[in-house]
C-alpha cells in the first residue's frame, strides 16, 4: 500500500509537471528595437504634429457602478516645440 501511494504521488507529480509551463522565457521578444514614447506607445503612433493617435484603456464608471473598460485617446504630445494652440489642448481626462 505504501508503494502504491508513492507511485500515485509520483504519477501526479508527472502529470502536474506536464500542465505547468515548461519554458520560463515566455515573454514575447519585440521585433527589432522600436522607439517607444514616454506614453508607452510606439513612435509610429504619433502623427506629424507629435500627437499620439493611440488609445488608452481606462476604467469606466457609471454612477459608481463598474461599466467596463473603455478607451480614451492618448493625450500624449510628443511634439516638444512651441504649442501653436495652447487653448486647444485641454487634458481633462483623469484616471
Ligand atoms: Zn500615446
Ligand atoms: Zn507619446
Short mmCIF file of C-alpha atoms and ligand atoms in Angstrom, two decimals:
data_model
loop_
_atom_site.label_atom_id
_atom_site.label_comp_id
_atom_site.label_asym_id
_atom_site.label_seq_id
_atom_site.Cartn_x
_atom_site.Cartn_y
_atom_site.Cartn_z
CA UNK A 1 0.00 0.00 0.00
CA UNK A 2 2.82 2.33 0.79
CA UNK A 3 4.41 1.79 -2.58
CA UNK A 4 1.14 2.28 -4.35
CA UNK A 5 0.64 5.64 -2.66
CA UNK A 6 4.17 6.64 -3.54
CA UNK A 7 3.62 5.69 -7.16
CA UNK A 8 0.40 7.68 -7.24
CA UNK A 9 2.17 10.74 -5.88
CA UNK A 10 4.91 10.31 -8.42
CA UNK A 11 2.40 9.96 -11.21
CA UNK A 12 0.54 13.04 -10.01
CA UNK A 13 3.76 14.97 -9.99
CA UNK A 14 4.49 13.98 -13.56
CA UNK A 15 1.00 14.94 -14.67
CA UNK A 16 1.14 18.29 -12.90
CA UNK A 17 4.52 18.91 -14.38
CA UNK A 18 3.08 18.48 -17.85
CA UNK A 19 0.47 21.12 -17.29
CA UNK A 20 2.86 23.65 -15.92
CA UNK A 21 4.60 25.87 -18.43
CA UNK A 22 7.87 24.33 -19.22
CA UNK A 23 9.52 27.40 -20.61
CA UNK A 24 10.22 30.34 -18.41
CA UNK A 25 11.10 32.74 -21.19
CA UNK A 26 7.54 33.24 -22.30
CA UNK A 27 7.91 36.97 -22.79
CA UNK A 28 7.47 37.85 -26.43
CA UNK A 29 10.52 39.28 -28.00
CA UNK A 30 9.99 42.53 -29.84
CA UNK A 31 10.77 42.63 -33.50
CA UNK A 32 13.79 44.78 -33.55
CA UNK A 33 14.09 47.86 -31.44
CA UNK A 34 11.22 50.26 -31.81
CA UNK A 35 11.39 53.69 -30.29
CA UNK A 36 8.74 53.98 -27.64
CA UNK A 37 7.41 57.28 -26.46
CA UNK A 38 7.07 58.17 -22.81
CA UNK A 39 3.36 57.45 -23.02
CA UNK A 40 4.12 53.82 -23.75
CA UNK A 41 3.07 53.86 -27.36
CA UNK A 42 5.45 53.41 -30.19
CA UNK A 43 6.65 56.45 -32.03
CA UNK A 44 4.74 55.21 -35.07
CA UNK A 45 1.51 56.11 -33.28
CA UNK A 46 2.48 59.73 -33.25
CA UNK A 47 1.48 61.88 -36.15
CA UNK A 48 3.46 64.57 -37.77
CA UNK A 49 2.24 67.08 -35.23
CA UNK A 50 3.50 64.87 -32.44
CA UNK A 51 0.15 63.92 -31.03
CA UNK A 52 -0.36 60.33 -30.12
CA UNK A 53 -3.13 58.65 -32.06
CA UNK A 54 -3.27 55.53 -29.98
CA UNK A 55 -5.82 54.89 -27.28
CA UNK A 56 -5.51 54.06 -23.65
CA UNK A 57 -7.74 51.70 -21.77
CA UNK A 58 -9.48 53.24 -18.85
CA UNK A 59 -11.99 52.10 -16.31
CA UNK A 60 -15.47 53.36 -16.95
CA UNK A 61 -17.72 54.08 -14.04
CA UNK A 62 -21.38 54.84 -14.36
CA UNK A 63 -22.63 56.46 -11.21
CA UNK A 64 -20.30 54.41 -9.08
CA UNK A 65 -21.10 51.21 -10.92
CA UNK A 66 -18.49 49.39 -12.88
CA UNK A 67 -19.24 49.90 -16.54
CA UNK A 68 -16.34 48.06 -18.06
CA UNK A 69 -13.19 49.09 -19.83
CA UNK A 70 -13.36 51.92 -22.26
CA UNK A 71 -10.82 53.55 -24.45
CA UNK A 72 -9.81 57.15 -24.47
CA UNK A 73 -7.48 58.79 -26.92
CA UNK A 74 -3.99 59.15 -25.65
CA UNK A 75 -3.29 62.67 -24.54
CA UNK A 76 0.39 62.43 -25.19
CA UNK A 77 2.09 65.00 -27.30
CA UNK A 78 5.48 64.01 -28.41
CA UNK A 79 5.76 67.30 -30.14
CA UNK A 80 8.08 69.32 -27.98
CA UNK A 81 8.17 72.50 -30.00
CA UNK A 82 6.17 75.62 -29.28
CA UNK A 83 2.49 74.91 -28.82
CA UNK A 84 0.60 76.56 -31.66
CA UNK A 85 -2.79 76.44 -29.94
CA UNK A 86 -2.36 76.23 -26.18
CA UNK A 87 -6.08 76.53 -25.51
CA UNK A 88 -6.95 73.72 -27.86
CA UNK A 89 -5.20 71.09 -25.84
CA UNK A 90 -7.01 70.62 -22.57
CA UNK A 91 -6.07 67.46 -20.71
CA UNK A 92 -9.24 66.88 -18.79
CA UNK A 93 -9.05 63.13 -18.81
CA UNK A 94 -8.16 61.98 -15.37
CA UNK A 95 -7.57 58.42 -14.44
ZN1 LIG B 1 0.36 57.51 -26.50
ZN1 LIG B 2 3.58 59.51 -26.81
#
